[in-house]
Amino acid sequence: MYLCVIAFPLLNYLIINLFGRFLGTYICAILSAVSVFLTFLFALFIFYEVAICNSICEVHLASWFSGELLSTNWAFNFDTLTAVMLVVVSSISSFVHFYSIEYMNSDPHQTRFLSYLSLFTFFMLILVTGDNFVLMFLGWEGIGLASFLLISFWFTRIQAGKSAIKAMLVNRVGDLGLIIGMCGVFLTFKSLDYAVVFSLSPCAINTTFSFLCFELDRLTVITLFLFIGVLGKSAQLGLHVWLPDAMEGPTPVSALIHAATLVTAGVFLLIRCSYLFELAPTTLCVVTIVGALTAFFASTVGLVQNDLKRVIAYSTCSQLGYMVFICGLSNYSIGLFHLANHAFFKALLFLSAGSIIHGLADEQDLRKMGGLIGSFPITSVKILIGSVALTGIPFFTGFYSKDVILEIAFSTYNKFGLFAYTLGCLAAGCTSFYSWRLFYLTFINSPNSYKTYQEGAHEPSLIMLIPLFFLAVCSITVGFLTKEMFSGLGTPFFQSAIFVFYKSTNLDSEFLSPFVKNIPLFVTIFGMTLSYFLIHCATTDKEMIFNLKTSALGRQIYIFLSKKWHFDQIFNELIVHKVMTFGYRIPFQNIDKGNIEMFGAFGISRHVNAMTKDFTSLHSGFLFHYLFAILFFMLTAIFLLFSFLTTTSGLLKYLLLAFCYFLLLPNKNLLFA
Amino acid sequence: MNLVFFLFFPLTLFFIGFAGLALNRKNLLTIIMSIELILLSINFNFLIFSAFLDDRLGQIITLLVLTIAAAETSIGLAILIVYYRIKGSINVEFISSLKG
């Protein structure tokens, strides 16, 4: 029963992938939508039983592999954290499956697409339900693989292929960190099971690794390496470069992978390992700083993006920063709360963006839209709901998690909390600005696209609107409905699934002065107003915005932001290009084609050839040369023989032998000068 | 009168003959003459050792070598004549068509 949530997407994937072409596109689409919807129903049931009725369940399926101390099982653990993730993943996934029936129906490879979506869902579910680090890693790599397949779904496009490779490789950097972290976990705790590791984690306080003559704190090192994995998967600053490029896939893929599931895997790992992270204060500081910087960075870059999907991608990156820094401030439950809420409104935004792209002749550029509110009345409302939830307007979903995050950051008594709070507030302002910018540029401002496009613009059919409707309902209600579960005072919701912070700061954040509590709202409204004046009103007064953009300072800021803080450029020039040049010059040119060939088979054969040529050139055809050679070698041989026989010293004998060898080396010039 | 004193003469003769072989770059006839010289020096050697060791075998071998030398010279001269008929020259320097 519990395993159905994992089995259904897998079976769905296998059936569609193996027999898809016998079944036909239509049946495949129905089959996948139904099976993933059933998964969602099972997940809801599990959520009810596990999270609400407080009955944690563990399913031990089989043994996988075991060594001396290491034993790994196919065991699945259903606790509150898993249940929440299950509901999030399976609901978003089923909406996306349903949405893809219509969105991809003119694509020749729709069955392949649906099978990949199911594969992705399967691996994501493995990741969240796994009972040990190994199963988690299986899911972790599996979603990496599925994201590769999905991003490069239109494999004939070179940009899609390149983006997929980039996503895979940048993720691999993080995965390396995760593997090293797992090795550290096993080295310290002699087990990879969550239960063992987390219950033993206090024993590892103040123990050290000896590494290159440094005595490093074990938990700090382990968690830092695990955090590198989080960096890669959750697109935090440093390894974020793959996320915006991964928009090359179809829009439902972006909704599923880059909004709701793949990128949340990193945050999930952070929350899952809360018992480890909690005992490593140094790592928590790093987590806070990186998360806050990511939130700020991504939101500022989002301000000037001109691609509809890229704006949403950067806002995802920014929201992930919020989740990470609140985990760094020890409030993992709030991080999970924001994760769940964010999944709904971000999927809504992406899927709405998909309907605009679908209805507007596959146009993604914001500058070529405008005035679409008449053509897309329903979608515009959906985007409005998504934006409002994203920016944290009161009583929408985003408000309940985002404001709590900022309040807690403010009331944490250290400089990191204040740092995160400042950047978080700035990011909230930017988020508000670009959300409204997107809305104005798409729907309100005067039209900029071709007349034929505008005339052909149409709302999608009901199949695409139904998921949007449900997601919109979720975006409005989920935050309020689950608020008390996740962030209520002294809530027993999480039991022992994650570390829950019982200190006074939660109370402090609850009783902050109303002015401080309202700061994020003020900032949001400020961003909204700014957007109104700069983006909307500027259409009537183009001079002003033009002068603002082309002034010396404005231009520099604009370039800095639109070049994504030059991160891609720096990475390409300082790392990627250098590594590739090194790979070509040193291992390829100097080692493979150089030394190994010189001293290997090729060099030896060439040397032998040269020697043979020298030997044969001794035969000049002249009689007197032959006679001279005969005499010379005869005399030398006699001389050497006598010397060899009469010498008693062993060393001298070897020297004579060596002399013989050099004498016999072909040297025409020596003989016939 | 020791052996070395007597052996010195045929050895010199041998090397003169060999020098005639090795240093001669003109005439094929000189080569045959040099070979004759070498064979003579060897005959000398055999005779000296035969006298020195008081053994008859050396003289027998000398007689044998003489006959062989005669035969060899005749064959050599025959080859030389055939060669001259074909090439029109007996210059050693031009006998180099068999290269390695």
PDB file of N, CA and C in Angstrom, chain A residues 616 619-628 631 635, chain B residues 18 21-22 24-25 31 92-93 95-96 98-100:
ATOM      1  N   THR A 616      70.803  -1.366 -42.788  1.00  0.00           N
ATOM      2  CA  THR A 616      70.786  -1.742 -44.200  1.00  0.00           C
ATOM      3  C   THR A 616      71.680  -0.805 -45.013  1.00  0.00           C
ATOM      4  N   HIS A 619      75.155  -1.730 -46.139  1.00  0.00           N
ATOM      5  CA  HIS A 619      75.414  -2.498 -47.362  1.00  0.00           C
ATOM      6  C   HIS A 619      75.425  -1.543 -48.547  1.00  0.00           C
ATOM      7  N   SER A 620      76.589  -0.959 -48.762  1.00  0.00           N
ATOM      8  CA  SER A 620      76.664   0.065 -49.794  1.00  0.00           C
ATOM      9  C   SER A 620      76.795  -0.547 -51.183  1.00  0.00           C
ATOM     10  N   GLY A 621      77.156  -1.843 -51.250  1.00  0.00           N
ATOM     11  CA  GLY A 621      77.353  -2.471 -52.548  1.00  0.00           C
ATOM     12  C   GLY A 621      78.807  -2.459 -52.982  1.00  0.00           C
ATOM     13  N   PHE A 622      79.667  -1.671 -52.307  1.00  0.00           N
ATOM     14  CA  PHE A 622      81.094  -1.613 -52.687  1.00  0.00           C
ATOM     15  C   PHE A 622      81.865  -2.726 -52.006  1.00  0.00           C
ATOM     16  N   LEU A 623      82.662  -3.399 -52.770  1.00  0.00           N
ATOM     17  CA  LEU A 623      83.420  -4.540 -52.263  1.00  0.00           C
ATOM     18  C   LEU A 623      84.354  -4.142 -51.140  1.00  0.00           C
ATOM     19  N   PHE A 624      85.045  -3.001 -51.355  1.00  0.00           N
ATOM     20  CA  PHE A 624      86.061  -2.607 -50.356  1.00  0.00           C
ATOM     21  C   PHE A 624      85.431  -2.245 -49.026  1.00  0.00           C
ATOM     22  N   HIS A 625      84.207  -1.745 -49.060  1.00  0.00           N
ATOM     23  CA  HIS A 625      83.531  -1.474 -47.786  1.00  0.00           C
ATOM     24  C   HIS A 625      83.288  -2.763 -47.029  1.00  0.00           C
ATOM     25  N   TYR A 626      82.810  -3.775 -47.769  1.00  0.00           N
ATOM     26  CA  TYR A 626      82.540  -5.053 -47.104  1.00  0.00           C
ATOM     27  C   TYR A 626      83.825  -5.614 -46.513  1.00  0.00           C
ATOM     28  N   LEU A 627      84.873  -5.528 -47.267  1.00  0.00           N
ATOM     29  CA  LEU A 627      86.143  -6.080 -46.794  1.00  0.00           C
ATOM     30  C   LEU A 627      86.622  -5.349 -45.551  1.00  0.00           C
ATOM     31  N   PHE A 628      86.519  -4.053 -45.612  1.00  0.00           N
ATOM     32  CA  PHE A 628      86.957  -3.271 -44.454  1.00  0.00           C
ATOM     33  C   PHE A 628      86.128  -3.645 -43.223  1.00  0.00           C
ATOM     34  N   LEU A 631      87.151  -7.011 -41.835  1.00  0.00           N
ATOM     35  CA  LEU A 631      88.418  -6.929 -41.107  1.00  0.00           C
ATOM     36  C   LEU A 631      88.225  -6.256 -39.760  1.00  0.00           C
ATOM     37  N   LEU A 635      88.701  -8.174 -36.195  1.00  0.00           N
ATOM     38  CA  LEU A 635      89.745  -7.795 -35.253  1.00  0.00           C
ATOM     39  C   LEU A 635      89.141  -7.382 -33.922  1.00  0.00           C
TER      40      LEU A 635
ATOM     41  N   PHE B  18      95.845  -7.684 -47.727  1.00  0.00           N
ATOM     42  CA  PHE B  18      94.530  -7.199 -47.286  1.00  0.00           C
ATOM     43  C   PHE B  18      94.359  -5.731 -47.640  1.00  0.00           C
ATOM     44  N   LEU B  21      93.377  -5.361 -51.021  1.00  0.00           N
ATOM     45  CA  LEU B  21      91.947  -5.619 -51.205  1.00  0.00           C
ATOM     46  C   LEU B  21      91.098  -4.413 -50.811  1.00  0.00           C
ATOM     47  N   ALA B  22      91.425  -3.908 -49.600  1.00  0.00           N
ATOM     48  CA  ALA B  22      90.535  -2.927 -48.998  1.00  0.00           C
ATOM     49  C   ALA B  22      90.718  -1.537 -49.578  1.00  0.00           C
ATOM     50  N   ASN B  24      92.137  -0.794 -52.545  1.00  0.00           N
ATOM     51  CA  ASN B  24      92.074  -0.715 -53.998  1.00  0.00           C
ATOM     52  C   ASN B  24      90.672  -0.364 -54.455  1.00  0.00           C
ATOM     53  N   ARG B  25      90.602   0.721 -55.231  1.00  0.00           N
ATOM     54  CA  ARG B  25      89.273   1.122 -55.674  1.00  0.00           C
ATOM     55  C   ARG B  25      89.192   1.177 -57.197  1.00  0.00           C
ATOM     56  N   ILE B  31      92.687  -7.102 -57.252  1.00  0.00           N
ATOM     57  CA  ILE B  31      92.034  -7.865 -56.182  1.00  0.00           C
ATOM     58  C   ILE B  31      92.467  -9.324 -56.253  1.00  0.00           C
ATOM     59  N   VAL B  92      86.522  -1.415 -60.077  1.00  0.00           N
ATOM     60  CA  VAL B  92      85.810  -1.918 -58.876  1.00  0.00           C
ATOM     61  C   VAL B  92      84.747  -0.927 -58.411  1.00  0.00           C
ATOM     62  N   GLU B  93      85.051   0.327 -58.625  1.00  0.00           N
ATOM     63  CA  GLU B  93      84.142   1.354 -58.094  1.00  0.00           C
ATOM     64  C   GLU B  93      82.742   1.277 -58.694  1.00  0.00           C
ATOM     65  N   ILE B  95      81.210  -1.565 -59.419  1.00  0.00           N
ATOM     66  CA  ILE B  95      80.513  -2.806 -59.057  1.00  0.00           C
ATOM     67  C   ILE B  95      79.746  -2.552 -57.770  1.00  0.00           C
ATOM     68  N   SER B  96      78.590  -1.933 -57.875  1.00  0.00           N
ATOM     69  CA  SER B  96      77.859  -1.641 -56.632  1.00  0.00           C
ATOM     70  C   SER B  96      76.363  -1.719 -56.868  1.00  0.00           C
ATOM     71  N   LEU B  98      74.373  -4.167 -56.063  1.00  0.00           N
ATOM     72  CA  LEU B  98      73.667  -4.904 -54.985  1.00  0.00           C
ATOM     73  C   LEU B  98      73.785  -4.117 -53.693  1.00  0.00           C
ATOM     74  N   LYS B  99      72.804  -3.266 -53.487  1.00  0.00           N
ATOM     75  CA  LYS B  99      72.841  -2.447 -52.267  1.00  0.00           C
ATOM     76  C   LYS B  99      71.906  -3.021 -51.221  1.00  0.00           C
ATOM     77  N   GLY B 100      72.179  -2.685 -49.972  1.00  0.00           N
ATOM     78  CA  GLY B 100      71.331  -3.167 -48.880  1.00  0.00           C
ATOM     79  C   GLY B 100      70.048  -2.384 -48.774  1.00  0.00           C
TER      80      GLY B 100
END
